[in-house]
């Protein structure tokens, strides 16, 4: 196995995207994704059984397309990486079963990796860090099911959790608020679009876990100094909408969306910068599906620049679930001397972010 510049095939099936990516070292060769999102829209969220069946139908065509786009064969691949968790149990099983079958048929080493850390790993692609990952590196992960601040001591082996959501993740809050506002699913892109026409200062929605009793001080940190909570914000939006309707007033959807979005990104960015400052983090990777949000990208960049923190943000096409991020993390593990997982592993729908690979 080539450990200096490995060609890695990545397989991702944790939710509703069937992703196959190919990465050579830190160079992205192809990122092929087949999404079943349209099949879930009428339900207002992802239906696990539908997602699993869609993965079964899409995997082989997606794999063939990825190999063709990269102009490589399975025989040329050095290793296979697959998401083993966290995610939807049935969906994970499809990708893992496919990866095991490929590994068994080709004799290629197989690495089971963490879906969340892979969102961070995508930041290393295409010479984002030509001299290797910088020291004092942190990561802000914002996705449909997770909102976390990480310290990345070693992307392949050692990721430390500094703060996380204690209830709804940011992406969940977006979906729920979009449903309240009648904007449909998925909620993140819908709210981001309409918020551009609204006033983010129109309504002062609550900022969860930002009171002194939760924050504490640098010397005596509060229990939730770096943690997030968006459940109360979602409820506040619902009560606001109810009040407008009770008063018989037209609902200012754009203003509510913009004000909600500002509350979310304000808390995320302020806590991320706070954690970076207090833990000596000088470089920050932004990852996860919600990293595609325009306001989050803008405010994170502004606050990182003001704090002297170098920010790296992946291209929009690499923010949502994809196989390239899995391949990227797999390549990092290979280049750092990690041993293959083998075939005797199971999926883990609640795999913690601190477990980089099985």
mmCIF file of N, CA and C in Angstrom, residues 137-250:
data_model
loop_
_atom_site.group_PDB
_atom_site.id
_atom_site.type_symbol
_atom_site.label_atom_id
_atom_site.label_comp_id
_atom_site.label_asym_id
_atom_site.label_seq_id
_atom_site.Cartn_x
_atom_site.Cartn_y
_atom_site.Cartn_z
ATOM 1 N N UNK A 137 -4.641 23.580 15.506
ATOM 2 C CA UNK A 137 -5.766 23.531 14.578
ATOM 3 C C UNK A 137 -7.064 23.183 15.304
ATOM 4 N N UNK A 138 -8.112 23.888 14.954
ATOM 5 C CA UNK A 138 -9.437 23.586 15.483
ATOM 6 C C UNK A 138 -10.416 23.383 14.348
ATOM 7 N N UNK A 139 -11.615 22.939 14.677
ATOM 8 C CA UNK A 139 -12.645 22.729 13.662
ATOM 9 C C UNK A 139 -14.002 23.118 14.233
ATOM 10 N N UNK A 140 -14.804 23.746 13.401
ATOM 11 C CA UNK A 140 -16.188 24.068 13.729
ATOM 12 C C UNK A 140 -17.057 23.245 12.795
ATOM 13 N N UNK A 141 -17.779 22.298 13.359
ATOM 14 C CA UNK A 141 -18.605 21.378 12.577
ATOM 15 C C UNK A 141 -20.071 21.751 12.766
ATOM 16 N N UNK A 142 -20.736 22.127 11.676
ATOM 17 C CA UNK A 142 -22.132 22.556 11.739
ATOM 18 C C UNK A 142 -22.913 21.791 10.678
ATOM 19 N N UNK A 143 -23.761 20.862 11.121
ATOM 20 C CA UNK A 143 -24.497 20.031 10.166
ATOM 21 C C UNK A 143 -25.924 19.814 10.635
ATOM 22 N N UNK A 144 -26.644 18.952 9.923
ATOM 23 C CA UNK A 144 -28.038 18.707 10.261
ATOM 24 C C UNK A 144 -28.230 18.109 11.636
ATOM 25 N N UNK A 145 -27.321 17.243 12.046
ATOM 26 C CA UNK A 145 -27.486 16.582 13.331
ATOM 27 C C UNK A 145 -26.438 16.916 14.362
ATOM 28 N N UNK A 146 -25.464 17.775 13.988
ATOM 29 C CA UNK A 146 -24.347 18.030 14.901
ATOM 30 C C UNK A 146 -23.898 19.484 14.809
ATOM 31 N N UNK A 147 -23.584 20.057 15.965
ATOM 32 C CA UNK A 147 -22.938 21.360 16.031
ATOM 33 C C UNK A 147 -21.863 21.227 17.098
ATOM 34 N N UNK A 148 -20.603 21.264 16.685
ATOM 35 C CA UNK A 148 -19.510 20.943 17.602
ATOM 36 C C UNK A 148 -18.283 21.796 17.329
ATOM 37 N N UNK A 149 -17.549 22.078 18.404
ATOM 38 C CA UNK A 149 -16.250 22.737 18.317
ATOM 39 C C UNK A 149 -15.196 21.701 18.706
ATOM 40 N N UNK A 150 -14.190 21.537 17.856
ATOM 41 C CA UNK A 150 -13.188 20.497 18.060
ATOM 42 C C UNK A 150 -11.785 21.105 18.107
ATOM 43 N N UNK A 151 -10.907 20.434 18.841
ATOM 44 C CA UNK A 151 -9.480 20.717 18.734
ATOM 45 C C UNK A 151 -8.854 19.521 18.026
ATOM 46 N N UNK A 152 -8.183 19.786 16.911
ATOM 47 C CA UNK A 152 -7.628 18.719 16.091
ATOM 48 C C UNK A 152 -6.139 18.603 16.368
ATOM 49 N N UNK A 153 -5.799 17.701 17.261
ATOM 50 C CA UNK A 153 -4.386 17.479 17.555
ATOM 51 C C UNK A 153 -3.733 16.674 16.436
ATOM 52 N N UNK A 154 -4.476 15.718 15.901
ATOM 53 C CA UNK A 154 -4.047 14.946 14.740
ATOM 54 C C UNK A 154 -5.319 14.470 14.047
ATOM 55 N N UNK A 155 -5.524 14.917 12.805
ATOM 56 C CA UNK A 155 -6.770 14.613 12.104
ATOM 57 C C UNK A 155 -7.009 13.121 11.975
ATOM 58 N N UNK A 156 -5.942 12.342 11.895
ATOM 59 C CA UNK A 156 -6.065 10.902 11.694
ATOM 60 C C UNK A 156 -6.302 10.127 12.982
ATOM 61 N N UNK A 157 -5.892 10.695 14.135
ATOM 62 C CA UNK A 157 -5.925 9.896 15.356
ATOM 63 C C UNK A 157 -6.476 10.604 16.600
ATOM 64 N N UNK A 158 -6.376 11.923 16.653
ATOM 65 C CA UNK A 158 -6.622 12.597 17.926
ATOM 66 C C UNK A 158 -7.451 13.859 17.721
ATOM 67 N N UNK A 159 -8.761 13.730 17.919
ATOM 68 C CA UNK A 159 -9.680 14.859 17.833
ATOM 69 C C UNK A 159 -10.379 15.016 19.175
ATOM 70 N N UNK A 160 -10.320 16.215 19.724
ATOM 71 C CA UNK A 160 -10.856 16.486 21.068
ATOM 72 C C UNK A 160 -12.115 17.350 20.967
ATOM 73 N N UNK A 161 -13.158 16.960 21.663
ATOM 74 C CA UNK A 161 -14.412 17.710 21.669
ATOM 75 C C UNK A 161 -14.362 18.797 22.743
ATOM 76 N N UNK A 162 -14.550 20.056 22.321
ATOM 77 C CA UNK A 162 -14.561 21.178 23.255
ATOM 78 C C UNK A 162 -15.977 21.610 23.615
ATOM 79 N N UNK A 163 -16.877 21.573 22.649
ATOM 80 C CA UNK A 163 -18.252 21.984 22.899
ATOM 81 C C UNK A 163 -19.178 21.394 21.864
ATOM 82 N N UNK A 164 -20.450 21.211 22.244
ATOM 83 C CA UNK A 164 -21.414 20.621 21.318
ATOM 84 C C UNK A 164 -22.819 21.067 21.683
ATOM 85 N N UNK A 165 -23.779 20.744 20.839
ATOM 86 C CA UNK A 165 -25.164 21.078 21.139
ATOM 87 C C UNK A 165 -25.711 20.141 22.216
ATOM 88 N N UNK A 166 -26.552 20.672 23.072
ATOM 89 C CA UNK A 166 -27.153 19.838 24.121
ATOM 90 C C UNK A 166 -28.585 19.443 23.751
ATOM 91 N N UNK A 167 -29.078 19.943 22.612
ATOM 92 C CA UNK A 167 -30.415 19.544 22.148
ATOM 93 C C UNK A 167 -30.419 19.565 20.619
ATOM 94 N N UNK A 168 -31.178 20.446 20.012
ATOM 95 C CA UNK A 168 -31.208 20.523 18.554
ATOM 96 C C UNK A 168 -29.862 21.007 18.013
ATOM 97 N N UNK A 169 -29.435 20.425 16.902
ATOM 98 C CA UNK A 169 -28.300 20.970 16.173
ATOM 99 C C UNK A 169 -28.796 22.122 15.300
ATOM 100 N N UNK A 170 -27.867 22.891 14.759
ATOM 101 C CA UNK A 170 -28.255 24.048 13.952
ATOM 102 C C UNK A 170 -29.096 23.634 12.748
ATOM 103 N N UNK A 171 -28.678 22.573 12.066
ATOM 104 C CA UNK A 171 -29.425 22.120 10.893
ATOM 105 C C UNK A 171 -30.837 21.691 11.231
ATOM 106 N N UNK A 172 -31.008 21.017 12.369
ATOM 107 C CA UNK A 172 -32.347 20.616 12.813
ATOM 108 C C UNK A 172 -33.211 21.836 13.063
ATOM 109 N N UNK A 173 -32.623 22.857 13.703
ATOM 110 C CA UNK A 173 -33.379 24.074 13.989
ATOM 111 C C UNK A 173 -33.817 24.753 12.700
ATOM 112 N N UNK A 174 -32.943 24.782 11.706
ATOM 113 C CA UNK A 174 -33.308 25.361 10.416
ATOM 114 C C UNK A 174 -34.496 24.620 9.798
ATOM 115 N N UNK A 175 -34.461 23.298 9.816
ATOM 116 C CA UNK A 175 -35.552 22.520 9.228
ATOM 117 C C UNK A 175 -36.876 22.768 9.953
ATOM 118 N N UNK A 176 -36.821 22.824 11.280
ATOM 119 C CA UNK A 176 -38.042 23.010 12.053
ATOM 120 C C UNK A 176 -38.620 24.410 11.884
ATOM 121 N N UNK A 177 -37.747 25.403 11.848
ATOM 122 C CA UNK A 177 -38.221 26.776 11.661
ATOM 123 C C UNK A 177 -38.755 26.965 10.242
ATOM 124 N N UNK A 178 -38.114 26.349 9.267
ATOM 125 C CA UNK A 178 -38.614 26.439 7.898
ATOM 126 C C UNK A 178 -40.011 25.846 7.798
ATOM 127 N N UNK A 179 -40.248 24.755 8.525
ATOM 128 C CA UNK A 179 -41.573 24.147 8.521
ATOM 129 C C UNK A 179 -42.591 25.105 9.148
ATOM 130 N N UNK A 180 -42.211 25.765 10.242
ATOM 131 C CA UNK A 180 -43.098 26.726 10.896
ATOM 132 C C UNK A 180 -43.448 27.875 9.959
ATOM 133 N N UNK A 181 -42.465 28.296 9.156
ATOM 134 C CA UNK A 181 -42.671 29.431 8.250
ATOM 135 C C UNK A 181 -43.262 29.024 6.902
ATOM 136 N N UNK A 182 -43.481 27.723 6.732
ATOM 137 C CA UNK A 182 -44.061 27.241 5.478
ATOM 138 C C UNK A 182 -43.100 27.287 4.304
ATOM 139 N N UNK A 183 -41.804 27.116 4.580
ATOM 140 C CA UNK A 183 -40.793 27.225 3.529
ATOM 141 C C UNK A 183 -40.363 25.884 2.962
ATOM 142 N N UNK A 184 -40.869 24.792 3.530
ATOM 143 C CA UNK A 184 -40.553 23.480 2.985
ATOM 144 C C UNK A 184 -39.244 22.908 3.475
ATOM 145 N N UNK A 185 -38.868 21.793 2.853
ATOM 146 C CA UNK A 185 -37.673 21.034 3.231
ATOM 147 C C UNK A 185 -36.776 20.891 2.003
ATOM 148 N N UNK A 186 -35.462 20.974 2.150
ATOM 149 C CA UNK A 186 -34.690 21.220 3.367
ATOM 150 C C UNK A 186 -34.735 22.687 3.792
ATOM 151 N N UNK A 187 -34.684 22.908 5.084
ATOM 152 C CA UNK A 187 -34.900 24.243 5.611
ATOM 153 C C UNK A 187 -33.725 25.188 5.475
ATOM 154 N N UNK A 188 -32.501 24.657 5.540
ATOM 155 C CA UNK A 188 -31.326 25.522 5.518
ATOM 156 C C UNK A 188 -31.236 26.407 4.288
ATOM 157 N N UNK A 189 -31.229 25.841 3.090
ATOM 158 C CA UNK A 189 -31.147 26.679 1.892
ATOM 159 C C UNK A 189 -32.338 27.623 1.740
ATOM 160 N N UNK A 190 -33.533 27.155 2.130
ATOM 161 C CA UNK A 190 -34.730 27.986 1.989
ATOM 162 C C UNK A 190 -34.647 29.227 2.873
ATOM 163 N N UNK A 191 -34.236 29.032 4.130
ATOM 164 C CA UNK A 191 -34.129 30.171 5.040
ATOM 165 C C UNK A 191 -33.006 31.098 4.610
ATOM 166 N N UNK A 192 -31.889 30.532 4.178
ATOM 167 C CA UNK A 192 -30.756 31.353 3.741
ATOM 168 C C UNK A 192 -31.167 32.256 2.582
ATOM 169 N N UNK A 193 -31.940 31.720 1.637
ATOM 170 C CA UNK A 193 -32.363 32.515 0.481
ATOM 171 C C UNK A 193 -33.293 33.648 0.879
ATOM 172 N N UNK A 194 -34.316 33.330 1.649
ATOM 173 C CA UNK A 194 -35.317 34.360 1.965
ATOM 174 C C UNK A 194 -34.789 35.357 2.984
ATOM 175 N N UNK A 195 -33.831 34.937 3.820
ATOM 176 C CA UNK A 195 -33.258 35.841 4.816
ATOM 177 C C UNK A 195 -32.512 36.997 4.156
ATOM 178 N N UNK A 196 -32.056 36.782 2.927
ATOM 179 C CA UNK A 196 -31.337 37.845 2.217
ATOM 180 C C UNK A 196 -32.214 39.067 1.989
ATOM 181 N N UNK A 197 -33.530 38.880 1.997
ATOM 182 C CA UNK A 197 -34.464 39.983 1.793
ATOM 183 C C UNK A 197 -35.043 40.514 3.109
ATOM 184 N N UNK A 198 -34.574 39.971 4.238
ATOM 185 C CA UNK A 198 -35.118 40.379 5.528
ATOM 186 C C UNK A 198 -34.166 41.222 6.354
ATOM 187 N N UNK A 199 -34.656 41.716 7.465
ATOM 188 C CA UNK A 199 -33.873 42.523 8.405
ATOM 189 C C UNK A 199 -33.460 41.648 9.587
ATOM 190 N N UNK A 200 -32.179 41.335 9.735
ATOM 191 C CA UNK A 200 -31.740 40.462 10.823
ATOM 192 C C UNK A 200 -31.895 41.070 12.213
ATOM 193 N N UNK A 201 -32.193 42.370 12.250
ATOM 194 C CA UNK A 201 -32.373 43.042 13.539
ATOM 195 C C UNK A 201 -33.845 43.311 13.838
ATOM 196 N N UNK A 202 -34.723 42.790 13.000
ATOM 197 C CA UNK A 202 -36.156 43.080 13.170
ATOM 198 C C UNK A 202 -36.684 42.499 14.469
ATOM 199 N N UNK A 203 -36.237 41.313 14.830
ATOM 200 C CA UNK A 203 -36.722 40.628 16.024
ATOM 201 C C UNK A 203 -35.508 40.108 16.791
ATOM 202 N N UNK A 204 -35.468 40.372 18.069
ATOM 203 C CA UNK A 204 -34.342 39.908 18.889
ATOM 204 C C UNK A 204 -34.694 38.545 19.474
ATOM 205 N N UNK A 205 -34.307 37.495 18.779
ATOM 206 C CA UNK A 205 -34.539 36.148 19.278
ATOM 207 C C UNK A 205 -33.455 35.766 20.292
ATOM 208 N N UNK A 206 -33.765 34.845 21.213
ATOM 209 C CA UNK A 206 -32.804 34.484 22.264
ATOM 210 C C UNK A 206 -31.561 33.786 21.724
ATOM 211 N N UNK A 207 -30.448 34.025 22.424
ATOM 212 C CA UNK A 207 -29.186 33.346 22.141
ATOM 213 C C UNK A 207 -28.949 32.333 23.251
ATOM 214 N N UNK A 208 -29.155 31.063 22.945
ATOM 215 C CA UNK A 208 -29.098 30.026 23.973
ATOM 216 C C UNK A 208 -27.721 29.838 24.589
ATOM 217 N N UNK A 209 -27.699 29.587 25.888
ATOM 218 C CA UNK A 209 -26.486 29.286 26.665
ATOM 219 C C UNK A 209 -25.430 30.383 26.582
ATOM 220 N N UNK A 210 -25.888 31.637 26.472
ATOM 221 C CA UNK A 210 -24.934 32.748 26.456
ATOM 222 C C UNK A 210 -25.007 33.592 27.728
ATOM 223 N N UNK A 211 -25.877 33.209 28.671
ATOM 224 C CA UNK A 211 -25.956 33.928 29.930
ATOM 225 C C UNK A 211 -24.722 33.626 30.790
ATOM 226 N N UNK A 212 -24.348 34.557 31.661
ATOM 227 C CA UNK A 212 -23.145 34.373 32.492
ATOM 228 C C UNK A 212 -23.124 33.068 33.273
ATOM 229 N N UNK A 213 -24.277 32.584 33.729
ATOM 230 C CA UNK A 213 -24.288 31.352 34.518
ATOM 231 C C UNK A 213 -23.863 30.145 33.696
ATOM 232 N N UNK A 214 -24.042 30.211 32.384
ATOM 233 C CA UNK A 214 -23.612 29.115 31.507
ATOM 234 C C UNK A 214 -22.181 29.314 31.008
ATOM 235 N N UNK A 215 -21.823 30.574 30.766
ATOM 236 C CA UNK A 215 -20.496 30.860 30.229
ATOM 237 C C UNK A 215 -19.409 30.786 31.292
ATOM 238 N N UNK A 216 -19.680 31.343 32.478
ATOM 239 C CA UNK A 216 -18.640 31.423 33.487
ATOM 240 C C UNK A 216 -17.547 32.368 33.032
ATOM 241 N N UNK A 217 -16.315 32.089 33.437
ATOM 242 C CA UNK A 217 -15.161 32.891 33.036
ATOM 243 C C UNK A 217 -14.065 31.973 32.524
ATOM 244 N N UNK A 218 -13.015 32.569 31.973
ATOM 245 C CA UNK A 218 -11.890 31.763 31.490
ATOM 246 C C UNK A 218 -11.248 30.993 32.639
ATOM 247 N N UNK A 219 -11.209 31.627 33.814
ATOM 248 C CA UNK A 219 -10.612 30.977 34.981
ATOM 249 C C UNK A 219 -11.535 29.926 35.583
ATOM 250 N N UNK A 220 -12.828 30.196 35.570
ATOM 251 C CA UNK A 220 -13.822 29.258 36.088
ATOM 252 C C UNK A 220 -14.933 29.084 35.041
ATOM 253 N N UNK A 221 -14.659 28.280 34.027
ATOM 254 C CA UNK A 221 -15.639 28.125 32.940
ATOM 255 C C UNK A 221 -16.952 27.544 33.436
ATOM 256 N N UNK A 222 -18.051 28.048 32.867
ATOM 257 C CA UNK A 222 -19.344 27.483 33.167
ATOM 258 C C UNK A 222 -19.492 26.116 32.516
ATOM 259 N N UNK A 223 -20.508 25.380 32.940
ATOM 260 C CA UNK A 223 -20.696 24.020 32.446
ATOM 261 C C UNK A 223 -20.914 23.987 30.935
ATOM 262 N N UNK A 224 -21.494 25.057 30.382
ATOM 263 C CA UNK A 224 -21.812 25.073 28.953
ATOM 264 C C UNK A 224 -21.131 26.237 28.237
ATOM 265 N N UNK A 225 -19.897 26.519 28.600
ATOM 266 C CA UNK A 225 -19.186 27.673 28.043
ATOM 267 C C UNK A 225 -19.080 27.596 26.520
ATOM 268 N N UNK A 226 -18.810 26.418 25.992
ATOM 269 C CA UNK A 226 -18.654 26.267 24.547
ATOM 270 C C UNK A 226 -19.793 25.461 23.908
ATOM 271 N N UNK A 227 -20.848 25.215 24.670
ATOM 272 C CA UNK A 227 -21.951 24.396 24.159
ATOM 273 C C UNK A 227 -23.027 25.258 23.501
ATOM 274 N N UNK A 228 -23.926 24.574 22.761
ATOM 275 C CA UNK A 228 -24.991 25.250 22.030
ATOM 276 C C UNK A 228 -26.352 24.672 22.421
ATOM 277 N N UNK A 229 -27.382 25.502 22.271
ATOM 278 C CA UNK A 229 -28.764 25.058 22.451
ATOM 279 C C UNK A 229 -29.643 25.883 21.521
ATOM 280 N N UNK A 230 -30.367 25.190 20.632
ATOM 281 C CA UNK A 230 -31.238 25.886 19.678
ATOM 282 C C UNK A 230 -32.714 25.541 19.859
ATOM 283 N N UNK A 231 -33.020 24.701 20.840
ATOM 284 C CA UNK A 231 -34.400 24.309 21.062
ATOM 285 C C UNK A 231 -35.256 25.502 21.488
ATOM 286 N N UNK A 232 -34.724 26.314 22.403
ATOM 287 C CA UNK A 232 -35.465 27.487 22.863
ATOM 288 C C UNK A 232 -35.670 28.505 21.765
ATOM 289 N N UNK A 233 -34.699 28.630 20.885
ATOM 290 C CA UNK A 233 -34.809 29.552 19.755
ATOM 291 C C UNK A 233 -35.934 29.113 18.823
ATOM 292 N N UNK A 234 -35.993 27.816 18.551
ATOM 293 C CA UNK A 234 -37.062 27.277 17.711
ATOM 294 C C UNK A 234 -38.430 27.577 18.320
ATOM 295 N N UNK A 235 -38.557 27.403 19.627
ATOM 296 C CA UNK A 235 -39.819 27.679 20.311
ATOM 297 C C UNK A 235 -40.163 29.165 20.245
ATOM 298 N N UNK A 236 -39.140 30.019 20.386
ATOM 299 C CA UNK A 236 -39.370 31.462 20.320
ATOM 300 C C UNK A 236 -39.901 31.875 18.950
ATOM 301 N N UNK A 237 -39.394 31.258 17.894
ATOM 302 C CA UNK A 237 -39.893 31.546 16.549
ATOM 303 C C UNK A 237 -41.357 31.107 16.429
ATOM 304 N N UNK A 238 -41.673 29.941 16.958
ATOM 305 C CA UNK A 238 -43.048 29.443 16.904
ATOM 306 C C UNK A 238 -44.006 30.383 17.635
ATOM 307 N N UNK A 239 -43.605 30.861 18.804
ATOM 308 C CA UNK A 239 -44.452 31.782 19.575
ATOM 309 C C UNK A 239 -44.612 33.112 18.834
ATOM 310 N N UNK A 240 -43.556 33.554 18.184
ATOM 311 C CA UNK A 240 -43.606 34.799 17.415
ATOM 312 C C UNK A 240 -44.615 34.685 16.276
ATOM 313 N N UNK A 241 -44.574 33.571 15.567
ATOM 314 C CA UNK A 241 -45.500 33.343 14.457
ATOM 315 C C UNK A 241 -46.934 33.278 14.977
ATOM 316 N N UNK A 242 -47.126 32.589 16.098
ATOM 317 C CA UNK A 242 -48.466 32.490 16.692
ATOM 318 C C UNK A 242 -49.021 33.862 17.046
ATOM 319 N N UNK A 243 -48.153 34.748 17.538
ATOM 320 C CA UNK A 243 -48.599 36.087 17.935
ATOM 321 C C UNK A 243 -49.026 36.911 16.725
ATOM 322 N N UNK A 244 -48.253 36.836 15.660
ATOM 323 C CA UNK A 244 -48.629 37.547 14.429
ATOM 324 C C UNK A 244 -49.973 37.051 13.914
ATOM 325 N N UNK A 245 -50.150 35.733 13.932
ATOM 326 C CA UNK A 245 -51.397 35.159 13.424
ATOM 327 C C UNK A 245 -52.578 35.538 14.311
ATOM 328 N N UNK A 246 -52.349 35.554 15.641
ATOM 329 C CA UNK A 246 -53.419 35.929 16.569
ATOM 330 C C UNK A 246 -53.831 37.384 16.392
ATOM 331 N N UNK A 247 -52.864 38.224 16.004
ATOM 332 C CA UNK A 247 -53.147 39.646 15.807
ATOM 333 C C UNK A 247 -53.715 39.928 14.419
ATOM 334 N N UNK A 248 -53.773 38.893 13.589
ATOM 335 C CA UNK A 248 -54.296 39.075 12.239
ATOM 336 C C UNK A 248 -53.396 39.906 11.351
ATOM 337 N N UNK A 249 -52.100 39.875 11.640
ATOM 338 C CA UNK A 249 -51.130 40.669 10.881
ATOM 339 C C UNK A 249 -50.389 39.754 9.905
ATOM 340 N N UNK A 250 -50.079 40.271 8.718
ATOM 341 C CA UNK A 250 -49.317 39.489 7.752
ATOM 342 C C UNK A 250 -47.962 39.087 8.336
#
